[in-house]
Amino acid sequence: MRKNIVAGNWKMNKTVAETEQLVADLKSKLQDVDNGARVIIAPSFVSLTTAVTAVKGSEIEVAAQNMHQEANGAYTGEVSAEMLKSAGVNTVIIGHSERREYFKESDELLASKVDAVLANGMEVIFCFGETLKDRKLDNQLLEVGSQIKKSLFHLPAEAWKNIVLAYEPVWAIGTGETATPEQAQEMHKFVRRIVSKKYTDELADDISILYGGSVKPNNAKEIFSKPDVDGGLIGGASLKADDFLAIVNGF
Ligand code: PGA
């Protein structure tokens, strides 16, 4: 079943102590929210175990922002699926545009990361999106279609129950510029269509597709109201408990 989700991508922000504090704030503020949405936070690697302990007693879930595709070995500075699992993490964000851009993660590499997450029985939040250049050339559907095909279309149908998609137009991330609700809806509908063509209508209909890119308390409701938008992946606004709470209340 498709679920509404709000996921906070904390990026390279918050110390361990600050993580504890923010989770405590979120926990008390989210207590009274009961709209059925999943609430996920993705702190940095070093704060994951602290976050996992701190969310106990609440419905908040903890995700990682990235992961290495190999099971173990000589990969200095990297973290494996098994390590994340042992820390109590069940969801991993893969393919964020900052990983693609700054760390040169290719569609092929992302496919192997997706495989590694799924092979460990965990869930993927898979990010995709076009650059400003693509959008100006009206190439966004082609570009997004290609990213999804190259990193996800090798998966068997049953693997999709552990996939959440996140449309993140690069030009809207951290820029204060948001895709209009219509632009988000157009892309989400397109993605659902290509997934249904490759697999089935039922499978496509069951996938949660999040929108990410300058979602704020003042625009969340309008974006989430679109039929193919099932929530958001939130960067900047996830770092303040009140803003994040207001976004969760956008359903
Ligand atoms: P932003 O980031 O909300 O700060 O634009 C979104 C994201 O990168 O997930």
PDB file of C-alpha atoms and ligand atoms in Angstrom:
ATOM      1  CA  MET A   1       0.000   0.000   0.000  1.00  0.00           C
ATOM      2  CA  ARG A   2       1.168   3.474  -0.853  1.00  0.00           C
ATOM      3  CA  LYS A   3       2.024   5.461   2.263  1.00  0.00           C
ATOM      4  CA  ASN A   4       2.512   9.130   2.965  1.00  0.00           C
ATOM      5  CA  ILE A   5       6.061   9.823   4.133  1.00  0.00           C
ATOM      6  CA  VAL A   6       8.000  12.840   5.350  1.00  0.00           C
ATOM      7  CA  ALA A   7      11.735  12.205   5.486  1.00  0.00           C
ATOM      8  CA  GLY A   8      14.283  14.668   6.845  1.00  0.00           C
ATOM      9  CA  ASN A   9      17.696  14.579   5.201  1.00  0.00           C
ATOM     10  CA  TRP A  10      19.961  16.293   7.711  1.00  0.00           C
ATOM     11  CA  LYS A  11      22.969  16.186   5.364  1.00  0.00           C
ATOM     12  CA  MET A  12      26.254  17.195   7.070  1.00  0.00           C
ATOM     13  CA  ASN A  13      24.573  18.955   9.976  1.00  0.00           C
ATOM     14  CA  LYS A  14      24.179  18.349  13.733  1.00  0.00           C
ATOM     15  CA  THR A  15      26.651  16.938  16.238  1.00  0.00           C
ATOM     16  CA  VAL A  16      25.772  13.920  18.364  1.00  0.00           C
ATOM     17  CA  ALA A  17      24.503  16.158  21.182  1.00  0.00           C
ATOM     18  CA  GLU A  18      22.490  18.262  18.741  1.00  0.00           C
ATOM     19  CA  THR A  19      21.010  15.099  17.261  1.00  0.00           C
ATOM     20  CA  GLU A  20      19.842  14.016  20.700  1.00  0.00           C
ATOM     21  CA  GLN A  21      18.280  17.417  21.264  1.00  0.00           C
ATOM     22  CA  LEU A  22      16.508  17.609  17.912  1.00  0.00           C
ATOM     23  CA  VAL A  23      15.119  14.082  18.261  1.00  0.00           C
ATOM     24  CA  ALA A  24      13.841  14.927  21.752  1.00  0.00           C
ATOM     25  CA  ASP A  25      12.103  18.039  20.357  1.00  0.00           C
ATOM     26  CA  LEU A  26      10.627  16.127  17.439  1.00  0.00           C
ATOM     27  CA  LYS A  27       9.438  13.356  19.699  1.00  0.00           C
ATOM     28  CA  SER A  28       7.524  15.624  21.998  1.00  0.00           C
ATOM     29  CA  LYS A  29       6.099  17.729  19.174  1.00  0.00           C
ATOM     30  CA  LEU A  30       5.077  14.792  16.994  1.00  0.00           C
ATOM     31  CA  GLN A  31       3.308  13.085  19.868  1.00  0.00           C
ATOM     32  CA  ASP A  32      -0.065  14.543  18.971  1.00  0.00           C
ATOM     33  CA  VAL A  33       0.255  14.122  15.216  1.00  0.00           C
ATOM     34  CA  ASP A  34      -1.735  11.180  14.008  1.00  0.00           C
ATOM     35  CA  ASN A  35      -2.229  11.513  10.263  1.00  0.00           C
ATOM     36  CA  GLY A  36      -0.810   8.112   9.393  1.00  0.00           C
ATOM     37  CA  ALA A  37       2.315   9.474   7.672  1.00  0.00           C
ATOM     38  CA  ARG A  38       5.650   7.761   8.222  1.00  0.00           C
ATOM     39  CA  VAL A  39       8.202  10.151   9.679  1.00  0.00           C
ATOM     40  CA  ILE A  40      11.851   9.406   8.916  1.00  0.00           C
ATOM     41  CA  ILE A  41      15.021  11.262   9.849  1.00  0.00           C
ATOM     42  CA  ALA A  42      18.440  10.765   8.275  1.00  0.00           C
ATOM     43  CA  PRO A  43      21.240  12.072  10.508  1.00  0.00           C
ATOM     44  CA  SER A  44      24.944  11.631   9.718  1.00  0.00           C
ATOM     45  CA  PHE A  45      26.595   8.234  10.204  1.00  0.00           C
ATOM     46  CA  VAL A  46      28.173   9.181  13.534  1.00  0.00           C
ATOM     47  CA  SER A  47      24.810  10.123  15.016  1.00  0.00           C
ATOM     48  CA  LEU A  48      22.821   7.116  13.811  1.00  0.00           C
ATOM     49  CA  THR A  49      23.049   4.974  16.933  1.00  0.00           C
ATOM     50  CA  THR A  50      22.257   7.976  19.107  1.00  0.00           C
ATOM     51  CA  ALA A  51      19.219   8.725  16.937  1.00  0.00           C
ATOM     52  CA  VAL A  52      18.062   5.095  16.977  1.00  0.00           C
ATOM     53  CA  THR A  53      18.170   5.104  20.787  1.00  0.00           C
ATOM     54  CA  ALA A  54      16.578   8.536  21.050  1.00  0.00           C
ATOM     55  CA  VAL A  55      13.561   7.741  18.823  1.00  0.00           C
ATOM     56  CA  LYS A  56      12.557   4.740  20.958  1.00  0.00           C
ATOM     57  CA  GLY A  57       9.023   5.082  22.196  1.00  0.00           C
ATOM     58  CA  SER A  58       7.998   7.112  19.134  1.00  0.00           C
ATOM     59  CA  GLU A  59       7.013   6.313  15.563  1.00  0.00           C
ATOM     60  CA  ILE A  60      10.011   8.167  14.129  1.00  0.00           C
ATOM     61  CA  GLU A  61      12.250   5.993  11.936  1.00  0.00           C
ATOM     62  CA  VAL A  62      15.960   6.488  11.311  1.00  0.00           C
ATOM     63  CA  ALA A  63      17.581   6.276   7.874  1.00  0.00           C
ATOM     64  CA  ALA A  64      21.136   6.618   6.578  1.00  0.00           C
ATOM     65  CA  GLN A  65      22.064   9.155   3.893  1.00  0.00           C
ATOM     66  CA  ASN A  66      24.349   6.871   1.916  1.00  0.00           C
ATOM     67  CA  MET A  67      26.025   3.477   1.958  1.00  0.00           C
ATOM     68  CA  HIS A  68      28.807   1.563   0.237  1.00  0.00           C
ATOM     69  CA  GLN A  69      27.833  -1.186  -2.190  1.00  0.00           C
ATOM     70  CA  GLU A  70      30.349  -3.774  -0.999  1.00  0.00           C
ATOM     71  CA  ALA A  71      29.671  -5.992   2.014  1.00  0.00           C
ATOM     72  CA  ASN A  72      33.038  -5.271   3.691  1.00  0.00           C
ATOM     73  CA  GLY A  73      36.714  -4.858   2.928  1.00  0.00           C
ATOM     74  CA  ALA A  74      39.399  -2.267   2.310  1.00  0.00           C
ATOM     75  CA  TYR A  75      37.210   0.763   1.597  1.00  0.00           C
ATOM     76  CA  THR A  76      38.566   3.394   3.937  1.00  0.00           C
ATOM     77  CA  GLY A  77      35.922   5.725   5.287  1.00  0.00           C
ATOM     78  CA  GLU A  78      32.953   3.744   4.005  1.00  0.00           C
ATOM     79  CA  VAL A  79      29.979   2.101   5.707  1.00  0.00           C
ATOM     80  CA  SER A  80      28.241  -1.142   4.704  1.00  0.00           C
ATOM     81  CA  ALA A  81      24.627  -2.297   4.810  1.00  0.00           C
ATOM     82  CA  GLU A  82      25.385  -4.779   7.548  1.00  0.00           C
ATOM     83  CA  MET A  83      26.916  -2.034   9.700  1.00  0.00           C
ATOM     84  CA  LEU A  84      23.837   0.123   9.260  1.00  0.00           C
ATOM     85  CA  LYS A  85      21.559  -2.766  10.078  1.00  0.00           C
ATOM     86  CA  SER A  86      23.556  -3.533  13.198  1.00  0.00           C
ATOM     87  CA  ALA A  87      23.036   0.098  14.246  1.00  0.00           C
ATOM     88  CA  GLY A  88      19.253  -0.354  13.976  1.00  0.00           C
ATOM     89  CA  VAL A  89      18.813   1.406  10.632  1.00  0.00           C
ATOM     90  CA  ASN A  90      16.416  -0.063   8.065  1.00  0.00           C
ATOM     91  CA  THR A  91      16.264   2.593   5.364  1.00  0.00           C
ATOM     92  CA  VAL A  92      18.994   4.139   3.200  1.00  0.00           C
ATOM     93  CA  ILE A  93      18.827   7.189   0.928  1.00  0.00           C
ATOM     94  CA  ILE A  94      20.560   6.356  -2.346  1.00  0.00           C
ATOM     95  CA  GLY A  95      21.334   8.623  -5.292  1.00  0.00           C
ATOM     96  CA  HIS A  96      20.935  12.042  -3.739  1.00  0.00           C
ATOM     97  CA  SER A  97      21.992  14.688  -6.266  1.00  0.00           C
ATOM     98  CA  GLU A  98      24.794  15.807  -3.951  1.00  0.00           C
ATOM     99  CA  ARG A  99      26.198  12.260  -4.063  1.00  0.00           C
ATOM    100  CA  ARG A 100      25.813  12.211  -7.841  1.00  0.00           C
ATOM    101  CA  GLU A 101      27.416  15.623  -8.290  1.00  0.00           C
ATOM    102  CA  TYR A 102      30.147  15.893  -5.643  1.00  0.00           C
ATOM    103  CA  PHE A 103      31.035  12.214  -5.367  1.00  0.00           C
ATOM    104  CA  LYS A 104      30.472  11.346  -9.006  1.00  0.00           C
ATOM    105  CA  GLU A 105      28.053   8.511  -8.285  1.00  0.00           C
ATOM    106  CA  SER A 106      26.871   7.124 -11.615  1.00  0.00           C
ATOM    107  CA  ASP A 107      23.585   5.415 -12.470  1.00  0.00           C
ATOM    108  CA  GLU A 108      25.454   2.095 -12.610  1.00  0.00           C
ATOM    109  CA  LEU A 109      27.082   2.561  -9.216  1.00  0.00           C
ATOM    110  CA  LEU A 110      23.702   3.533  -7.766  1.00  0.00           C
ATOM    111  CA  ALA A 111      22.193   0.339  -9.183  1.00  0.00           C
ATOM    112  CA  SER A 112      24.748  -1.675  -7.230  1.00  0.00           C
ATOM    113  CA  LYS A 113      24.072   0.323  -4.068  1.00  0.00           C
ATOM    114  CA  VAL A 114      20.343  -0.309  -4.464  1.00  0.00           C
ATOM    115  CA  ASP A 115      21.066  -4.035  -4.849  1.00  0.00           C
ATOM    116  CA  ALA A 116      23.188  -4.059  -1.694  1.00  0.00           C
ATOM    117  CA  VAL A 117      20.504  -2.327   0.372  1.00  0.00           C
ATOM    118  CA  LEU A 118      17.809  -4.703  -0.850  1.00  0.00           C
ATOM    119  CA  ALA A 119      19.991  -7.790  -0.448  1.00  0.00           C
ATOM    120  CA  ASN A 120      20.169  -6.920   3.234  1.00  0.00           C
ATOM    121  CA  GLY A 121      16.404  -6.708   3.561  1.00  0.00           C
ATOM    122  CA  MET A 122      16.452  -2.952   3.955  1.00  0.00           C
ATOM    123  CA  GLU A 123      14.486  -0.178   2.257  1.00  0.00           C
ATOM    124  CA  VAL A 124      15.791   2.311  -0.322  1.00  0.00           C
ATOM    125  CA  ILE A 125      14.743   5.919  -0.747  1.00  0.00           C
ATOM    126  CA  PHE A 126      15.945   6.405  -4.301  1.00  0.00           C
ATOM    127  CA  CYS A 127      16.514  10.017  -5.418  1.00  0.00           C
ATOM    128  CA  PHE A 128      16.472  11.229  -8.989  1.00  0.00           C
ATOM    129  CA  GLY A 129      16.030  14.567 -10.721  1.00  0.00           C
ATOM    130  CA  GLU A 130      17.078  16.797 -13.545  1.00  0.00           C
ATOM    131  CA  THR A 131      19.517  19.713 -13.537  1.00  0.00           C
ATOM    132  CA  LEU A 132      18.569  23.265 -14.440  1.00  0.00           C
ATOM    133  CA  LYS A 133      20.188  22.730 -17.829  1.00  0.00           C
ATOM    134  CA  ASP A 134      17.963  19.698 -18.505  1.00  0.00           C
ATOM    135  CA  ARG A 135      14.878  21.648 -17.440  1.00  0.00           C
ATOM    136  CA  LYS A 136      15.769  24.613 -19.664  1.00  0.00           C
ATOM    137  CA  LEU A 137      16.153  22.255 -22.617  1.00  0.00           C
ATOM    138  CA  ASP A 138      12.843  20.598 -21.663  1.00  0.00           C
ATOM    139  CA  ASN A 139      14.757  17.342 -21.218  1.00  0.00           C
ATOM    140  CA  GLN A 140      13.539  16.572 -17.692  1.00  0.00           C
ATOM    141  CA  LEU A 141      11.362  13.578 -18.533  1.00  0.00           C
ATOM    142  CA  LEU A 142      14.068  11.971 -20.656  1.00  0.00           C
ATOM    143  CA  GLU A 143      16.716  12.530 -18.010  1.00  0.00           C
ATOM    144  CA  VAL A 144      14.625  11.239 -15.124  1.00  0.00           C
ATOM    145  CA  GLY A 145      13.403   8.280 -17.177  1.00  0.00           C
ATOM    146  CA  SER A 146      16.987   7.361 -17.941  1.00  0.00           C
ATOM    147  CA  GLN A 147      18.113   7.624 -14.284  1.00  0.00           C
ATOM    148  CA  ILE A 148      15.286   5.375 -13.120  1.00  0.00           C
ATOM    149  CA  LYS A 149      15.724   2.809 -15.877  1.00  0.00           C
ATOM    150  CA  LYS A 150      19.476   2.540 -15.382  1.00  0.00           C
ATOM    151  CA  SER A 151      19.403   2.183 -11.607  1.00  0.00           C
ATOM    152  CA  LEU A 152      16.109   0.399 -10.906  1.00  0.00           C
ATOM    153  CA  PHE A 153      14.647  -1.416 -13.901  1.00  0.00           C
ATOM    154  CA  HIS A 154      16.848  -4.464 -13.442  1.00  0.00           C
ATOM    155  CA  LEU A 155      14.958  -5.216 -10.217  1.00  0.00           C
ATOM    156  CA  PRO A 156      12.395  -8.004 -10.036  1.00  0.00           C
ATOM    157  CA  ALA A 157       8.851  -6.873  -9.255  1.00  0.00           C
ATOM    158  CA  GLU A 158       8.912  -8.147  -5.666  1.00  0.00           C
ATOM    159  CA  ALA A 159      11.904  -5.924  -4.835  1.00  0.00           C
ATOM    160  CA  TRP A 160       9.773  -2.808  -5.323  1.00  0.00           C
ATOM    161  CA  LYS A 161       7.963  -3.242  -2.032  1.00  0.00           C
ATOM    162  CA  ASN A 162      11.182  -1.918  -0.482  1.00  0.00           C
ATOM    163  CA  ILE A 163      11.599   1.055  -2.802  1.00  0.00           C
ATOM    164  CA  VAL A 164      10.479   4.618  -2.124  1.00  0.00           C
ATOM    165  CA  LEU A 165      11.138   7.174  -4.858  1.00  0.00           C
ATOM    166  CA  ALA A 166      12.080  10.816  -4.345  1.00  0.00           C
ATOM    167  CA  TYR A 167      11.922  13.356  -7.160  1.00  0.00           C
ATOM    168  CA  GLU A 168      14.497  16.020  -6.429  1.00  0.00           C
ATOM    169  CA  PRO A 169      14.963  18.557  -9.204  1.00  0.00           C
ATOM    170  CA  VAL A 170      18.555  19.712  -8.705  1.00  0.00           C
ATOM    171  CA  TRP A 171      17.629  23.333  -9.402  1.00  0.00           C
ATOM    172  CA  ALA A 172      15.252  23.314  -6.421  1.00  0.00           C
ATOM    173  CA  ILE A 173      17.565  21.823  -3.797  1.00  0.00           C
ATOM    174  CA  GLY A 174      18.742  24.291  -1.184  1.00  0.00           C
ATOM    175  CA  THR A 175      17.978  27.155  -3.544  1.00  0.00           C
ATOM    176  CA  GLY A 176      14.693  28.330  -2.062  1.00  0.00           C
ATOM    177  CA  GLU A 177      13.196  27.720  -5.483  1.00  0.00           C
ATOM    178  CA  THR A 178      10.516  25.030  -5.446  1.00  0.00           C
ATOM    179  CA  ALA A 179       9.012  23.124  -8.324  1.00  0.00           C
ATOM    180  CA  THR A 180       5.397  24.171  -8.667  1.00  0.00           C
ATOM    181  CA  PRO A 181       2.901  21.585  -7.438  1.00  0.00           C
ATOM    182  CA  GLU A 182       1.992  21.107 -11.111  1.00  0.00           C
ATOM    183  CA  GLN A 183       5.600  20.446 -12.131  1.00  0.00           C
ATOM    184  CA  ALA A 184       5.943  17.920  -9.287  1.00  0.00           C
ATOM    185  CA  GLN A 185       2.662  16.239 -10.208  1.00  0.00           C
ATOM    186  CA  GLU A 186       3.642  16.040 -13.888  1.00  0.00           C
ATOM    187  CA  MET A 187       6.930  14.325 -13.042  1.00  0.00           C
ATOM    188  CA  HIS A 188       5.483  11.975 -10.440  1.00  0.00           C
ATOM    189  CA  LYS A 189       2.742  10.930 -12.838  1.00  0.00           C
ATOM    190  CA  PHE A 190       5.318  10.326 -15.553  1.00  0.00           C
ATOM    191  CA  VAL A 191       7.427   8.195 -13.214  1.00  0.00           C
ATOM    192  CA  ARG A 192       4.422   6.158 -12.148  1.00  0.00           C
ATOM    193  CA  ARG A 193       3.586   5.637 -15.811  1.00  0.00           C
ATOM    194  CA  ILE A 194       7.021   4.335 -16.798  1.00  0.00           C
ATOM    195  CA  VAL A 195       7.077   2.036 -13.780  1.00  0.00           C
ATOM    196  CA  SER A 196       3.630   0.716 -14.638  1.00  0.00           C
ATOM    197  CA  LYS A 197       4.705   0.102 -18.245  1.00  0.00           C
ATOM    198  CA  LYS A 198       7.744  -1.857 -17.126  1.00  0.00           C
ATOM    199  CA  TYR A 199       5.943  -3.709 -14.316  1.00  0.00           C
ATOM    200  CA  THR A 200       2.215  -3.419 -13.562  1.00  0.00           C
ATOM    201  CA  ASP A 201      -0.341  -0.726 -12.731  1.00  0.00           C
ATOM    202  CA  GLU A 202      -0.756  -2.175  -9.243  1.00  0.00           C
ATOM    203  CA  LEU A 203       2.969  -2.071  -8.536  1.00  0.00           C
ATOM    204  CA  ALA A 204       3.263   1.522  -9.774  1.00  0.00           C
ATOM    205  CA  ASP A 205       0.225   2.555  -7.783  1.00  0.00           C
ATOM    206  CA  ASP A 206       1.724   1.156  -4.580  1.00  0.00           C
ATOM    207  CA  ILE A 207       4.967   3.155  -4.713  1.00  0.00           C
ATOM    208  CA  SER A 208       5.361   6.215  -2.536  1.00  0.00           C
ATOM    209  CA  ILE A 209       6.865   9.045  -4.568  1.00  0.00           C
ATOM    210  CA  LEU A 210       8.210  11.930  -2.501  1.00  0.00           C
ATOM    211  CA  TYR A 211       9.024  15.412  -3.711  1.00  0.00           C
ATOM    212  CA  GLY A 212      12.205  17.126  -2.495  1.00  0.00           C
ATOM    213  CA  GLY A 213      13.589  20.580  -3.141  1.00  0.00           C
ATOM    214  CA  SER A 214      12.901  23.535  -0.845  1.00  0.00           C
ATOM    215  CA  VAL A 215       9.810  22.059   0.785  1.00  0.00           C
ATOM    216  CA  LYS A 216       8.918  24.452   3.599  1.00  0.00           C
ATOM    217  CA  PRO A 217       6.031  24.825   6.056  1.00  0.00           C
ATOM    218  CA  ASN A 218       4.369  27.330   3.718  1.00  0.00           C
ATOM    219  CA  ASN A 219       4.349  25.184   0.576  1.00  0.00           C
ATOM    220  CA  ALA A 220       4.140  21.588   1.862  1.00  0.00           C
ATOM    221  CA  LYS A 221       0.360  21.370   1.955  1.00  0.00           C
ATOM    222  CA  GLU A 222      -0.105  22.478  -1.637  1.00  0.00           C
ATOM    223  CA  ILE A 223       2.597  20.130  -2.940  1.00  0.00           C
ATOM    224  CA  PHE A 224       1.344  17.154  -0.893  1.00  0.00           C
ATOM    225  CA  SER A 225      -2.206  17.743  -2.128  1.00  0.00           C
ATOM    226  CA  LYS A 226      -1.290  16.517  -5.620  1.00  0.00           C
ATOM    227  CA  PRO A 227      -2.544  12.992  -6.321  1.00  0.00           C
ATOM    228  CA  ASP A 228       0.848  11.496  -7.221  1.00  0.00           C
ATOM    229  CA  VAL A 229       2.851  13.257  -4.501  1.00  0.00           C
ATOM    230  CA  ASP A 230       3.040  11.066  -1.409  1.00  0.00           C
ATOM    231  CA  GLY A 231       5.158  13.291   0.795  1.00  0.00           C
ATOM    232  CA  GLY A 232       8.532  14.967   0.872  1.00  0.00           C
ATOM    233  CA  LEU A 233      12.252  14.579   1.329  1.00  0.00           C
ATOM    234  CA  ILE A 234      13.175  17.645   3.315  1.00  0.00           C
ATOM    235  CA  GLY A 235      16.636  19.185   3.653  1.00  0.00           C
ATOM    236  CA  GLY A 236      17.008  22.596   5.306  1.00  0.00           C
ATOM    237  CA  ALA A 237      13.566  22.659   6.909  1.00  0.00           C
ATOM    238  CA  SER A 238      14.142  19.297   8.613  1.00  0.00           C
ATOM    239  CA  LEU A 239      16.769  20.837  10.893  1.00  0.00           C
ATOM    240  CA  LYS A 240      14.209  22.786  12.930  1.00  0.00           C
ATOM    241  CA  ALA A 241      11.638  20.805  14.889  1.00  0.00           C
ATOM    242  CA  ASP A 242       8.836  23.341  14.366  1.00  0.00           C
ATOM    243  CA  ASP A 243       9.350  23.559  10.610  1.00  0.00           C
ATOM    244  CA  PHE A 244       9.570  19.799  10.229  1.00  0.00           C
ATOM    245  CA  LEU A 245       6.459  19.333  12.335  1.00  0.00           C
ATOM    246  CA  ALA A 246       4.568  21.885  10.233  1.00  0.00           C
ATOM    247  CA  ILE A 247       5.565  19.949   7.112  1.00  0.00           C
ATOM    248  CA  VAL A 248       4.430  16.634   8.622  1.00  0.00           C
ATOM    249  CA  ASN A 249       1.149  18.413   9.330  1.00  0.00           C
ATOM    250  CA  GLY A 250       0.910  19.274   5.634  1.00  0.00           C
ATOM    251  CA  PHE A 251      -1.117  16.104   4.933  1.00  0.00           C
TER     252      PHE A 251
HETATM  253  P1  PGA B   1      16.243  21.304   0.642  1.00  0.00           P
HETATM  254  O1  PGA B   1      16.949  19.904   0.343  1.00  0.00           O
HETATM  255  O2  PGA B   1      14.911  20.971   1.285  1.00  0.00           O
HETATM  256  O3  PGA B   1      17.173  22.011   1.582  1.00  0.00           O
HETATM  257  O4  PGA B   1      16.075  21.992  -0.664  1.00  0.00           O
HETATM  258  C1  PGA B   1      16.221  18.809  -0.141  1.00  0.00           C
HETATM  259  C2  PGA B   1      17.112  17.617  -0.285  1.00  0.00           C
HETATM  260  O5  PGA B   1      18.261  17.760  -0.720  1.00  0.00           O
HETATM  261  O6  PGA B   1      16.708  16.485   0.047  1.00  0.00           O
END
